[in-house]
CSV table of C-alpha atoms in Angstrom, one decimal:
chain,number,residue,atom,x,y,z
A,18,MET,CA,0.0,0.0,0.0
A,19,ASN,CA,2.8,2.5,0.9
A,20,LYS,CA,4.5,1.7,-2.4
A,21,ARG,CA,1.3,2.4,-4.3
A,22,ILE,CA,0.8,5.7,-2.5
A,23,SER,CA,4.4,6.7,-3.2
A,24,LEU,CA,4.0,5.9,-6.9
A,25,LEU,CA,0.7,7.9,-7.0
A,26,ARG,CA,2.3,10.9,-5.4
A,27,ASN,CA,5.2,10.7,-7.9
A,28,TRP,CA,2.9,10.7,-10.9
A,29,ILE,CA,0.8,13.5,-9.5
A,30,PHE,CA,4.0,15.5,-9.1
A,31,VAL,CA,5.0,14.8,-12.7
A,32,CYS,CA,1.6,15.7,-14.1
A,33,PHE,CA,1.6,19.0,-12.0
A,34,VAL,CA,4.9,20.0,-13.5
A,35,LEU,CA,3.8,19.3,-17.1
A,36,LEU,CA,0.5,21.2,-16.5
A,37,ALA,CA,2.4,24.1,-15.1
A,38,PHE,CA,4.7,24.1,-18.2
A,39,PHE,CA,1.8,24.2,-20.7
A,40,ALA,CA,-0.2,26.6,-18.6
A,41,SER,CA,2.7,29.1,-18.5
A,42,GLY,CA,3.0,28.9,-22.3
A,43,ILE,CA,-0.7,29.4,-22.8
A,44,ILE,CA,-0.8,32.4,-20.4
A,45,LEU,CA,2.1,34.1,-22.2
A,46,CYS,CA,0.7,33.5,-25.7
A,47,SER,CA,-2.7,34.8,-24.6
A,48,ALA,CA,-1.2,37.9,-23.0
A,49,GLY,CA,0.7,38.6,-26.2
A,50,ILE,CA,-2.4,38.2,-28.4
A,51,ILE,CA,-4.7,40.3,-26.1
A,52,SER,CA,-2.2,43.1,-25.9
A,53,ASN,CA,-1.5,42.9,-29.6
A,54,ARG,CA,2.2,43.3,-29.0
A,55,ASP,CA,5.3,41.7,-30.2
A,56,VAL,CA,6.2,39.7,-27.1
A,57,LEU,CA,9.9,39.6,-27.9
A,58,THR,CA,10.1,43.5,-28.1
A,59,ASP,CA,8.7,44.1,-24.7
A,60,THR,CA,11.1,44.0,-21.8
A,61,GLY,CA,8.4,43.1,-19.2
A,62,TYR,CA,7.4,40.1,-21.2
A,63,ILE,CA,11.0,39.0,-21.7
A,64,VAL,CA,11.5,39.1,-17.9
A,65,ILE,CA,8.3,37.1,-17.4
A,66,ILE,CA,9.4,34.5,-20.0
A,67,LEU,CA,12.8,34.2,-18.4
A,68,ILE,CA,11.3,33.7,-15.0
A,69,CYS,CA,8.9,31.0,-16.3
A,70,TYR,CA,11.8,29.3,-18.1
A,71,PHE,CA,13.8,29.3,-14.9
A,72,PHE,CA,11.1,27.6,-12.9
A,73,THR,CA,10.3,25.2,-15.7
A,74,ILE,CA,13.9,24.1,-15.9
A,75,ALA,CA,14.1,23.7,-12.1
A,76,ASP,CA,10.9,21.6,-12.2
A,77,LEU,CA,12.3,19.4,-15.0
A,78,ILE,CA,15.5,18.9,-13.0
A,79,ALA,CA,13.4,17.9,-10.0
A,80,VAL,CA,11.5,15.4,-12.3
A,81,PHE,CA,14.7,13.9,-13.6
A,82,ARG,CA,16.1,13.6,-10.0
A,83,LEU,CA,12.8,11.9,-9.0
A,84,PHE,CA,13.1,9.3,-11.8
A,85,ALA,CA,16.8,8.8,-11.1
A,86,GLU,CA,15.9,8.1,-7.4
A,87,ARG,CA,13.1,5.7,-8.3
A,88,GLU,CA,15.4,3.9,-10.7
A,89,SER,CA,18.1,3.6,-7.9
A,90,LEU,CA,15.4,2.4,-5.5
A,91,PHE,CA,14.2,-0.2,-8.0
A,92,ARG,CA,17.7,-1.5,-8.5
A,93,ARG,CA,18.2,-1.9,-4.7
A,94,GLN,CA,14.9,-3.7,-4.4
A,95,ILE,CA,15.9,-6.2,-7.1
A,96,TRP,CA,19.3,-6.6,-5.5
A,97,ILE,CA,17.8,-7.4,-2.1
A,98,LYS,CA,15.1,-9.6,-3.6
A,99,SER,CA,17.9,-11.6,-5.3
A,100,ILE,CA,19.5,-12.2,-1.9
A,101,PHE,CA,16.3,-13.5,-0.4
A,102,ASP,CA,15.7,-15.8,-3.4
A,103,ASP,CA,19.2,-17.2,-3.6
A,104,ASP,CA,20.2,-17.6,0.0
A,105,VAL,CA,17.9,-20.1,1.9
A,106,ARG,CA,19.3,-18.9,5.2
A,107,ILE,CA,17.7,-15.4,5.0
A,108,TRP,CA,14.0,-15.3,5.9
A,109,ASP,CA,11.3,-12.9,6.8
A,110,ASN,CA,10.0,-12.8,10.4
A,111,GLU,CA,7.4,-15.6,10.2
A,112,THR,CA,9.6,-18.1,8.3
A,113,PHE,CA,12.5,-17.3,10.6
A,114,GLU,CA,10.3,-18.2,13.6
A,115,ARG,CA,9.2,-21.5,12.0
A,116,LYS,CA,12.8,-22.5,11.3
A,117,MET,CA,13.9,-21.4,14.8
A,118,SER,CA,11.1,-23.5,16.3
A,119,ALA,CA,12.4,-26.5,14.5
A,120,LEU,CA,15.9,-26.1,15.8
A,121,MET,CA,15.3,-24.9,19.4
A,122,ASN,CA,16.1,-27.3,22.2
A,123,LYS,CA,17.9,-29.6,19.9
A,124,ALA,CA,21.5,-28.5,20.4
A,125,ASP,CA,24.1,-31.2,20.2
A,126,ASP,CA,27.3,-31.7,22.2
A,127,GLY,CA,26.3,-29.4,25.0
A,128,ARG,CA,26.2,-26.3,22.7
A,129,LEU,CA,24.6,-23.1,23.8
A,130,GLU,CA,21.4,-21.9,22.0
A,131,MET,CA,21.4,-18.2,21.6
A,132,ASN,CA,19.5,-15.6,19.6
A,133,ALA,CA,20.1,-11.9,19.0
A,134,THR,CA,18.6,-8.8,17.4
A,135,ILE,CA,20.5,-6.0,15.8
A,136,TYR,CA,18.5,-2.8,16.2
A,137,ILE,CA,19.6,0.1,14.0
A,138,HIS,CA,18.6,3.7,14.7
A,139,GLY,CA,19.7,7.2,13.9
A,140,PHE,CA,20.3,10.3,16.0
A,141,ASN,CA,18.0,10.7,19.0
A,142,ASN,CA,17.0,7.0,18.7
A,143,GLN,CA,15.2,7.7,15.4
A,144,PRO,CA,14.2,4.3,14.0
A,145,ILE,CA,15.4,3.2,10.6
A,146,THR,CA,11.8,3.1,9.4
A,147,ALA,CA,11.8,6.9,9.6
A,148,PHE,CA,14.6,7.2,7.1
A,149,ARG,CA,14.1,7.8,3.4
A,150,GLN,CA,13.0,4.7,1.5
A,151,THR,CA,16.1,4.7,-0.6
A,152,ASP,CA,18.3,4.9,2.5
A,153,ILE,CA,16.4,2.1,4.1
A,154,TYR,CA,17.0,-0.2,1.1
A,155,ALA,CA,20.6,0.7,0.9
A,156,LEU,CA,21.2,0.1,4.7
A,157,ASN,CA,19.4,-3.2,4.5
A,158,ALA,CA,21.5,-4.3,1.6
A,159,ILE,CA,24.7,-3.4,3.4
A,160,VAL,CA,23.7,-5.2,6.6
A,161,LEU,CA,22.5,-8.3,4.8
A,162,SER,CA,25.7,-8.5,2.7
A,163,SER,CA,27.8,-8.0,5.9
A,164,ILE,CA,25.9,-10.8,7.6
A,165,GLU,CA,26.4,-13.1,4.7
A,166,LYS,CA,30.1,-12.3,4.5
A,167,VAL,CA,30.7,-13.1,8.2
A,168,ILE,CA,28.3,-16.0,8.7
A,169,LYS,CA,28.8,-17.8,5.4
A,170,GLY,CA,30.0,-21.3,6.0
A,171,LYS,CA,29.1,-21.3,9.7
A,172,GLU,CA,26.9,-24.2,10.8
A,173,ASN,CA,23.8,-23.9,12.9
A,174,TRP,CA,23.4,-20.2,12.2
A,175,ARG,CA,20.1,-18.7,11.0
A,176,TYR,CA,19.2,-15.1,10.4
A,177,GLY,CA,16.3,-13.0,9.1
A,178,ILE,CA,14.7,-9.5,9.0
A,179,ASN,CA,11.4,-8.5,10.5
A,180,ARG,CA,8.9,-5.8,9.5
A,181,GLU,CA,10.5,-3.2,11.8
A,182,ASN,CA,13.8,-3.7,10.0
A,183,ARG,CA,15.4,-5.5,12.9
A,184,PHE,CA,17.9,-8.3,12.1
A,185,LEU,CA,17.3,-11.6,13.9
A,186,PHE,CA,19.8,-14.3,14.6
A,187,TYR,CA,19.8,-17.8,16.0
A,188,ALA,CA,22.8,-20.0,16.6
A,189,GLN,CA,24.1,-23.1,18.4
A,190,VAL,CA,27.6,-22.2,19.6
A,191,GLU,CA,30.3,-23.5,21.8
A,192,SER,CA,30.4,-20.4,24.0
A,193,GLU,CA,29.0,-16.9,24.4
A,194,GLU,CA,32.3,-15.4,23.3
A,195,VAL,CA,32.0,-17.0,19.9
A,196,PHE,CA,28.5,-15.6,19.5
A,197,TYR,CA,29.5,-12.1,20.6
A,198,GLU,CA,32.6,-12.1,18.3
A,199,THR,CA,30.5,-13.0,15.3
A,200,LEU,CA,28.0,-10.3,15.9
A,201,GLN,CA,30.7,-7.7,16.4
A,202,SER,CA,32.3,-8.7,13.2
A,203,VAL,CA,29.0,-8.1,11.4
A,204,ILE,CA,28.8,-4.6,12.9
A,205,GLU,CA,32.5,-3.9,12.0
A,206,ASN,CA,31.7,-4.8,8.3
A,207,VAL,CA,28.6,-2.7,8.3
A,208,ASN,CA,30.5,0.4,9.7
A,209,ALA,CA,33.3,-0.1,7.2
A,210,GLU,CA,30.9,-0.2,4.3
A,211,ILE,CA,28.9,2.8,5.5
A,212,ALA,CA,32.1,4.8,5.9
A,213,ARG,CA,32.6,4.4,2.1
A,214,ARG,CA,29.1,5.7,1.5
A,215,PRO,CA,29.1,9.3,3.0
A,216,SER,CA,25.7,10.0,1.4
A,217,LEU,CA,24.0,7.5,3.8
A,218,PRO,CA,22.8,8.8,7.2
A,219,MET,CA,24.9,8.0,10.3
A,220,ILE,CA,23.5,5.0,12.1
A,221,PHE,CA,24.0,3.3,15.5
A,222,ALA,CA,23.7,-0.5,15.7
A,223,MET,CA,22.6,-2.0,19.1
A,224,ILE,CA,22.8,-5.7,19.7
A,225,GLY,CA,20.5,-7.5,22.1
A,226,VAL,CA,21.3,-11.1,23.1
A,227,ASN,CA,19.2,-13.8,24.7
A,228,ILE,CA,20.4,-17.2,26.0
A,229,ILE,CA,17.7,-19.6,25.2
A,230,LYS,CA,16.4,-21.7,28.1
A,231,ASN,CA,14.3,-24.8,27.9
A,232,ASP,CA,11.1,-23.1,29.1
A,233,GLN,CA,11.3,-20.3,26.6
A,234,SER,CA,9.1,-20.2,23.5
A,235,VAL,CA,10.3,-18.8,20.2
A,236,TYR,CA,8.3,-15.7,20.6
A,237,GLN,CA,9.7,-15.1,24.1
A,238,ALA,CA,13.2,-15.6,22.9
A,239,ILE,CA,12.8,-13.1,20.0
A,240,ASP,CA,11.0,-10.6,22.2
A,241,PHE,CA,13.7,-10.8,24.9
A,242,ALA,CA,16.4,-10.1,22.3
A,243,ASN,CA,14.4,-7.2,20.8
A,244,LEU,CA,14.0,-5.7,24.3
A,245,ALA,CA,17.7,-6.1,25.1
A,246,ALA,CA,18.7,-4.5,21.8
A,247,SER,CA,16.5,-1.4,22.3
A,248,PHE,CA,17.2,-1.1,26.1
A,249,ASP,CA,18.8,2.3,26.8
A,250,ALA,CA,19.5,2.5,23.1
A,251,GLY,CA,20.0,6.3,23.2
A,252,MET,CA,22.7,6.0,25.8
A,253,ARG,CA,24.8,3.2,24.3
A,254,LEU,CA,27.7,3.2,21.8
A,255,SER,CA,27.2,1.7,18.4
A,256,GLY,CA,28.0,-2.0,18.4
A,257,ASP,CA,27.3,-2.4,22.1
A,258,ILE,CA,26.0,-5.8,23.2
A,259,LYS,CA,23.5,-6.1,26.0
A,260,LEU,CA,22.4,-9.5,27.4
A,261,PHE,CA,18.8,-9.8,28.3
A,262,ASN,CA,18.0,-9.6,32.0
A,263,PRO,CA,14.5,-10.2,33.5
A,264,HIS,CA,14.7,-6.8,35.3
A,265,MET,CA,14.3,-5.2,31.9
A,266,LEU,CA,10.7,-6.2,31.9
A,267,ASP,CA,10.0,-3.9,34.8
A,268,THR,CA,11.7,-0.8,33.3
A,269,LYS,CA,10.4,2.2,31.4
A,270,ASP,CA,12.1,1.0,28.3
A,271,PHE,CA,9.8,-2.1,28.3
A,272,GLU,CA,6.9,0.3,28.6
A,273,LYS,CA,8.2,2.4,25.7
A,274,GLU,CA,8.6,-0.8,23.6
A,275,LYS,CA,5.0,-1.9,24.4
A,276,SER,CA,3.7,1.6,23.8
A,277,LEU,CA,5.5,1.7,20.4
A,278,GLU,CA,4.0,-1.6,19.5
A,279,ILE,CA,0.5,-0.4,20.3
A,280,ASP,CA,1.0,2.8,18.3
A,281,GLN,CA,2.2,0.7,15.3
A,282,ALA,CA,-0.8,-1.7,15.8
A,283,LEU,CA,-3.2,1.3,15.6
A,284,GLU,CA,-1.4,2.7,12.5
A,285,LYS,CA,-1.4,-0.7,10.7
A,286,LYS,CA,-5.0,-1.5,11.9
A,287,GLN,CA,-4.0,-4.7,13.7
A,288,PHE,CA,-6.8,-4.4,16.2
A,289,LEU,CA,-9.9,-6.3,15.2
A,290,VAL,CA,-13.4,-5.7,16.7
A,291,TYR,CA,-15.9,-8.5,17.0
A,292,TYR,CA,-19.5,-7.9,18.1
A,293,GLN,CA,-21.1,-10.5,20.3
A,294,ALA,CA,-24.8,-10.3,20.7
A,295,LYS,CA,-26.3,-10.1,24.2
A,296,TRP,CA,-29.5,-12.1,24.9
A,297,SER,CA,-32.0,-11.5,27.7
A,298,LEU,CA,-33.4,-14.7,29.1
A,299,HIS,CA,-35.9,-12.8,31.1
A,300,GLU,CA,-37.4,-10.9,28.1
A,301,ASN,CA,-36.4,-13.5,25.5
A,302,ARG,CA,-34.9,-10.9,23.1
A,303,PHE,CA,-31.6,-9.4,22.0
A,304,TYR,CA,-30.9,-6.2,23.9
A,305,GLY,CA,-27.5,-5.1,22.5
A,306,ALA,CA,-24.0,-6.2,21.6
A,307,GLU,CA,-20.6,-6.4,23.3
A,308,ALA,CA,-17.5,-5.3,21.5
A,309,LEU,CA,-14.6,-7.8,21.7
A,310,ILE,CA,-11.2,-6.6,20.7
A,311,ARG,CA,-8.4,-8.9,19.4
A,312,TRP,CA,-4.9,-7.8,18.5
A,313,ARG,CA,-3.6,-9.5,15.4
A,314,HIS,CA,0.1,-9.3,16.5
A,315,PRO,CA,2.7,-9.8,13.7
A,316,ARG,CA,4.7,-12.2,15.9
A,317,ARG,CA,2.4,-13.6,18.6
A,318,GLY,CA,-0.7,-14.1,16.5
A,319,TYR,CA,-4.2,-13.2,17.9
A,320,LEU,CA,-3.9,-11.7,21.5
A,321,PRO,CA,-6.8,-11.4,23.9
A,322,PRO,CA,-7.8,-8.0,25.5
A,323,SER,CA,-6.2,-9.0,28.8
A,324,SER,CA,-2.7,-8.8,27.2
A,325,PHE,CA,-3.0,-5.2,26.2
A,326,ILE,CA,-6.1,-3.4,27.5
A,327,PRO,CA,-4.8,-3.0,31.1
A,328,TYR,CA,-1.6,-1.4,29.9
A,329,ALA,CA,-3.5,0.8,27.4
A,330,GLU,CA,-5.8,2.0,30.1
A,331,ALA,CA,-3.0,2.6,32.6
A,332,SER,CA,-0.9,4.6,30.0
A,333,GLY,CA,-3.9,6.7,29.0
A,334,LYS,CA,-4.1,5.4,25.4
A,335,ILE,CA,-7.8,4.6,25.9
């Protein structure tokens, strides 16, 4: 939907420029005919013509830049799509969860099961989704190619990217140090590549790590890594690794994360309303309906009201 809206806006802009060009010509010709003057011999008309030509050329340059940017965006989309098609270890959020579910709690030789999230943001903790679309595609391409370069050939590693442009990892490793070193190598490659692209915005990459325990579900493991990645993100240095700790669930950062999820759910219309009829046994008739709300969460599926209504009420969202 966003791509369609963006395309529509671009075509509206192009049509507006063309209409402005033709309208300026018609107005000038009409003015010359009505005044019965030779337009080229009148200084005032020459000035008007020059001004119109100036703005017309500026508009045409803007149009060419627009199409150049769209072409660049299209090439990056194709490049990223080719990565997803060719490399079976890169998945979207849902596929990553299914693959991770199949591997969890099956580590051999006493290996540790760990998962992680790389959370990328700009200045003042601005999320990557707020960047220009072309910059988002470029940054995603850089991160994915860096991941592939570092992880290629490593056994028992899986990675993916979710809708919030967070990069997810799962691995069975000999020690925590091996896991940390691999993730830091990814960030070092990303930083080196971005340093060669000064046109891209400066980013900060935060890493959240979770050690998977037997009683953890896939959704909990991913949520814990997400929370650790964004925990105090505005006060951490790029490349910093933070291990999930249960006390994070009781902090304001967790509230911010939940608040952000609810805001995104409202924006993406993930809340569904069902109406349940109410029947009076005494009067033997319907006397109204009760609204039941379900949250179609992108990671956890359909959630009951008890999982989000109390927080929404306490935080003043409803």
